[in-house]
Amino acid sequence: MADKKKLRVVNNKTPSVDGKGLMQGRSFYTDDLAAPNSLVIKMLRSPHAFAHIKSIDVSEAQKLNGVALVLTYKDVPHVSFSRAGQGYPEPSPHDKFILDEYVRYVGDEVAMVAAIDEEVAEEALKLIKVEYEVLDPVLDFETAYENKSVIHPEDGIKEMFPIGFDPKKNVAASYEMEVGDVEKELRKSDVVVEETFYTQAQAHAMLETHSSNARLDEHNRLVIYSSTQTPFHMRRIMATTLGMPVSQIRFIKPRVGGGFGGKQAFHGEFFCALTTLRTGRPSRFVYTREEVFGASYTRHPMKISLKIGAMKDGRINAIDCRSLSDTGAYGEHALTVFMIVGSKVLPLYNKVDAVRFGGRVVYTNHVPAGAYRGYGAIQGNYALESTIDVLSEKLGMDPKRVREINSMKEKETSPIFEIMGEGTKGTAMIMESCKLPYCISRGAELIDWKNNYPRKVINDHKVRGYGMAIAMQGSGIPFIDMGSASIKLNDGGSYMVTVGATDIGQGSDTIISQIVAEELQTTVDKVLIYSSDTDLTPFDCGAYASSTTYVSGNAAWKAAQKMRARLIKEASQYLNVKEDEVEFDGTTFTAKDKSVTLNDLSIQWLYNKDLHQVSVTESYYGHVSPPPFMAAYAEVEVDLETGEYEVVNYVTVTDCGTTINPMLARGQVEGGVVQGLGMACFEAVKYDKKGNLLSNNFLNYHIPTHKEIYKLTTEFADSYEPTGPFGAKSVGEIGIDTPPAVICNAIYNATGVRVHSLPITPEKILKGLKELKK
Amino acid sequence: MKVSFYLNDVLVSYDVKPHEYLAATLRRNGVKSIKVGCNESSCGSCTLLIENKPVMSCSVLTASVEGKHITTVEGIQEEAAKLSRCFSNEGADQCGFCNVGYALVCYALKKEYKNPTDEEIINYIVGNLCRCSGLYSQLKAIKAYLKEE
């Protein structure tokens, strides 16, 4: 185990390697790099929630001066795929075609136009004549199962392995598991509570809209720049779907302006590829903000019902969780998001004698759902952690105490880890690092739980309520997610690091540079990093599933260790001494009275003597997925006359192992918390009765601003994960998990009103207050 | 039509359509530091300064800036570097897409107000959205920047 106190770069305040350049406007986002004179791509989108295209006439559009290409379903390969952007084989159904004769939500793709500029492209869209046979849409996910409207009646769609896919019944995936005998344990319990919660669709709202562009290089290979989290998966999926060799496609991920899961999947990439392949001309496709809201994907809305049984002393016997998830028109991440409702939530209470989880993921005619930070955990956490408070009240116990008694501790485990993976069987693991008890007690101190819980009266109509919740996440997907890193030595003694790890703004380029600098006893400015490019960097699964610090970070650490060993070996040969006699302090190799600098050797090896390039490559995949843990508390001031409330202070204490970069870790936690607060308090994707999206811009879909965020109190537990790079676990997603439950509990403690659906709006609180008065 | 204006104190002249907006004109002519996040003046990513006042350039007709002084981040490189240091110190920098807009709006705020209150700061910057940071650390960073000489 490395001694955290001796770390000089890791766990120290280090500015982001790209922070200054980006603030100064260096332009390396996808559309900044589009080739000059690229054809502009625009999409004709469905005005109907569900329809069959009876006829489509593009002849007028094709004739318009400046139009280079028009594509309909008749012109593209009819090969089903999943946009999800996952490993192979995907746990998501192959239920999507590049273009199709069915349209399944308002905004679904009908026809593509590529033209010399935006105005011509827009004009051409108006000239396309489509005759639709309008079908009955399914717009309420509770009526989707076995509905007479079948959203995917077509042939040629499939599951890659059994995921409970049953499209004739509108089921994208289903899952059931049970440990012990839940019914028996519930009967034995002194107290049983039963609650049902609804979570809404949430929009990622990353500031850079989906963007991609394509060109042919001098070898006539297809080069695609894409604002993506998964360049290597994209290359594979595109090659398979278009029937091209992988070798003919290069994906480059430049700077990405935020992802949060929203850029794990395909958006415009296929259309850029087809346009450039068929015309030979460069092309670009930049989604409008309206398209990002209405034609990409959202978080899965869910209905979650929980039964929890406990004994009088507070010990929880059994948890029974039934869920229904709405995947919208396509089943991207249908099963995996659904399973995480159980697998990254229920193990928090690992002392139960029985636990059951199951239900279905159904298709509807809404904008598809897909990967979004938190990925099932936020939905499950809202339901479970709210129900734990209901249980605590019925037991007459402090909810903090109930969590202390029942929650996961270090060196413990849960049978769920082995049973539930991501679409497949999971991996058994012991919690080598779990400071959850500290997180709970430290958070309570910071919010002064002892004196404040459950409420403080401010005046005759204002009350402050205090609420809490705990959470866990994972660190990558064991045995499935792989990252790799190459390091080469430059003359002058700097290192070039190439990684497939995908920096999407979370700061992975910085933390990987820190890991390499720490191991090679150098400074971050001597580590040059490049990510990610399918031609130039080694493979990485991409930025998802809280994997980058743990999986890609471990790969970089292994590569740096290998580089260190290689340098010492080669220096020993130069100095003509034994390897174990050589000391290396990052700049000089010393053995007894002999020494040589890295700078001198690096120049000699390239120009003078024993000429060769020193380089190494290493890969890593997890054998476990060590969860980070968190305890969160909030102080919420509620106006009893209007139902309006303010989150006065949001306290988190996180165990993510070693924080590789304490400031970036803080940014991840706080950024997650604020997105979670958005979902808890006001963000909601809304449709009208015909399935038209109403929340399709930043005025109708409000995200948190400086006006709503008051104080965030963010601390980290002193923790060390023995399998992580320098003791680190993940920190990208856990921040988003707690706000819905914490706010729900705080509002209840302030008002006596428990809101069972998100977002928790003043209207719902006021309605509850009126009912209480009756 | 031809429109001429001062871009970071240099007189430039562009051929534009009468209905073209400034963000589009500038990006088309290679000023890629301007970012377009919504194209309907509700996110602030395309902020630049016209006569030292921050505006969202996706909704300003290029034809309307004839003869005016426009400042983009290229014109305030040192100030942007200072704000970046403050963002780093507080853990407020992430994807960077909103950063250029922040650099310009914070610089304008610094020039316009001597010792702004929190409320004045928030009212000034609230049109610049950020989806990555927790906003709280960003506000602390901006306050530190405003105190710098």
XYZ file of N, CA, C and O in Angstrom, chain A residues 44-55 101-110 130-139 151 294 329-330 364-367 687-693:
188
model
N -35.326 15.689 -41.186
C -36.785 15.814 -41.112
C -37.248 14.867 -40.014
O -36.894 13.684 -40.027
N -38.029 15.407 -39.081
C -38.403 14.606 -37.914
C -39.919 14.399 -37.857
O -40.679 15.217 -38.354
N -40.296 13.339 -37.206
C -41.710 12.965 -37.194
C -42.560 13.960 -36.406
O -42.224 14.318 -35.285
N -43.722 14.365 -36.981
C -44.657 15.182 -36.216
C -45.621 14.317 -35.397
O -46.430 14.852 -34.647
N -45.534 13.002 -35.574
C -46.467 12.094 -34.892
C -45.730 11.238 -33.860
O -44.578 10.882 -34.057
N -46.452 10.891 -32.805
C -45.853 10.050 -31.771
C -45.670 8.616 -32.246
O -44.766 7.913 -31.799
N -46.551 8.199 -33.174
C -46.422 6.830 -33.687
C -47.076 6.802 -35.055
O -48.258 7.166 -35.175
N -46.335 6.418 -36.062
C -46.897 6.395 -37.410
C -46.082 5.475 -38.307
O -44.917 5.163 -38.020
N -46.743 5.064 -39.399
C -46.077 4.275 -40.431
C -45.967 5.179 -41.656
O -46.930 5.863 -42.004
N -44.801 5.214 -42.263
C -44.623 6.048 -43.450
C -45.205 5.291 -44.649
O -44.662 4.271 -45.072
N -46.352 5.802 -45.174
C -46.993 5.123 -46.305
C -46.250 5.435 -47.592
O -46.053 4.575 -48.435
N -45.881 6.712 -47.733
C -45.098 7.073 -48.913
C -44.233 8.280 -48.590
O -44.576 9.085 -47.702
N -39.190 2.708 -41.618
C -40.501 3.088 -42.168
C -41.505 3.380 -41.054
O -42.605 3.850 -41.327
N -41.154 3.068 -39.818
C -41.971 3.464 -38.677
C -41.303 4.637 -37.961
O -40.073 4.685 -37.866
N -42.106 5.557 -37.445
C -41.577 6.585 -36.545
C -42.280 6.393 -35.209
O -43.491 6.166 -35.178
N -41.511 6.467 -34.118
C -42.044 6.006 -32.836
C -42.103 7.066 -31.748
O -42.436 6.788 -30.613
N -41.722 8.298 -32.062
C -41.943 9.418 -31.133
C -41.883 10.710 -31.932
O -41.347 10.726 -33.046
N -42.459 11.758 -31.394
C -42.406 13.048 -32.081
C -40.949 13.495 -32.053
O -40.400 13.733 -30.976
N -40.337 13.556 -33.228
C -38.916 13.889 -33.282
C -38.083 12.769 -33.873
O -36.911 12.956 -34.199
N -38.673 11.581 -34.030
C -37.950 10.444 -34.615
C -37.540 10.794 -36.055
O -38.193 11.580 -36.733
N -36.464 10.173 -36.531
C -35.902 10.539 -37.826
C -36.748 10.010 -38.988
O -37.097 8.836 -39.012
N -37.037 10.877 -39.964
C -37.808 10.502 -41.154
C -36.904 10.524 -42.391
O -36.850 9.561 -43.146
N -44.352 13.567 -47.212
C -44.514 12.302 -46.505
C -45.992 12.063 -46.247
O -46.707 12.962 -45.814
N -46.438 10.844 -46.540
C -47.794 10.468 -46.175
C -47.701 9.460 -45.027
O -47.046 8.414 -45.163
N -48.314 9.818 -43.906
C -48.222 8.953 -42.726
C -49.533 8.216 -42.497
O -50.615 8.777 -42.685
N -49.406 6.987 -42.042
C -50.558 6.297 -41.458
C -50.366 6.452 -39.948
O -49.446 5.868 -39.365
N -51.179 7.295 -39.352
C -50.982 7.603 -37.932
C -51.516 6.458 -37.083
O -52.637 5.986 -37.286
N -50.700 5.999 -36.149
C -51.067 4.864 -35.294
C -51.345 5.349 -33.876
O -50.925 6.444 -33.492
N -52.042 4.528 -33.098
C -52.350 4.900 -31.701
C -51.084 4.835 -30.858
O -50.496 3.758 -30.715
N -50.668 5.945 -30.305
C -49.445 5.895 -29.501
C -49.697 5.391 -28.080
O -50.822 5.450 -27.584
N -48.645 4.910 -27.449
C -48.693 4.538 -26.030
C -47.949 5.641 -25.284
O -46.743 5.800 -25.445
N -48.663 6.419 -24.507
C -48.046 7.582 -23.868
C -48.061 7.490 -22.341
O -47.575 8.378 -21.655
N -45.317 -1.232 -30.318
C -44.421 -0.173 -30.789
C -43.332 -0.723 -31.711
O -42.869 -0.045 -32.619
N -35.407 17.025 -27.742
C -36.511 16.262 -28.306
C -36.142 15.086 -29.173
O -37.018 14.340 -29.605
N -39.129 5.066 -26.987
C -39.278 4.413 -28.281
C -38.244 3.322 -28.536
O -38.487 2.422 -29.330
N -37.079 3.420 -27.901
C -36.011 2.442 -28.143
C -35.419 1.993 -26.808
O -35.418 2.740 -25.830
N -42.592 2.932 -24.869
C -43.686 3.877 -25.072
C -43.338 4.739 -26.279
O -42.255 4.593 -26.859
N -44.229 5.649 -26.633
C -43.936 6.551 -27.757
C -43.434 7.902 -27.276
O -43.859 8.954 -27.764
N -42.550 7.849 -26.308
C -41.858 9.052 -25.852
C -40.430 9.061 -26.396
O -39.942 8.046 -26.904
N -39.769 10.218 -26.254
C -38.343 10.310 -26.576
C -37.653 9.134 -25.862
O -37.963 8.858 -24.701
N -44.667 16.406 -21.744
C -45.300 16.207 -23.051
C -46.746 16.679 -22.988
O -47.348 16.703 -21.916
N -47.298 16.994 -24.171
C -48.741 17.222 -24.200
C -49.434 15.879 -24.437
O -48.785 14.833 -24.528
N -50.753 15.911 -24.591
C -51.504 14.655 -24.674
C -51.258 13.889 -25.967
O -51.605 12.722 -26.084
N -50.676 14.570 -26.967
C -50.385 13.871 -28.222
C -48.939 13.384 -28.291
O -48.509 12.851 -29.309
N -48.203 13.620 -27.210
C -46.813 13.165 -27.200
C -45.830 14.198 -27.712
O -44.664 13.889 -27.948
N -46.291 15.443 -27.897
C -45.354 16.508 -28.273
C -44.574 16.943 -27.042
O -45.169 17.160 -25.980
N -43.283 17.122 -27.220
C -42.454 17.551 -26.096
C -42.669 19.044 -25.834
O -42.570 19.867 -26.729
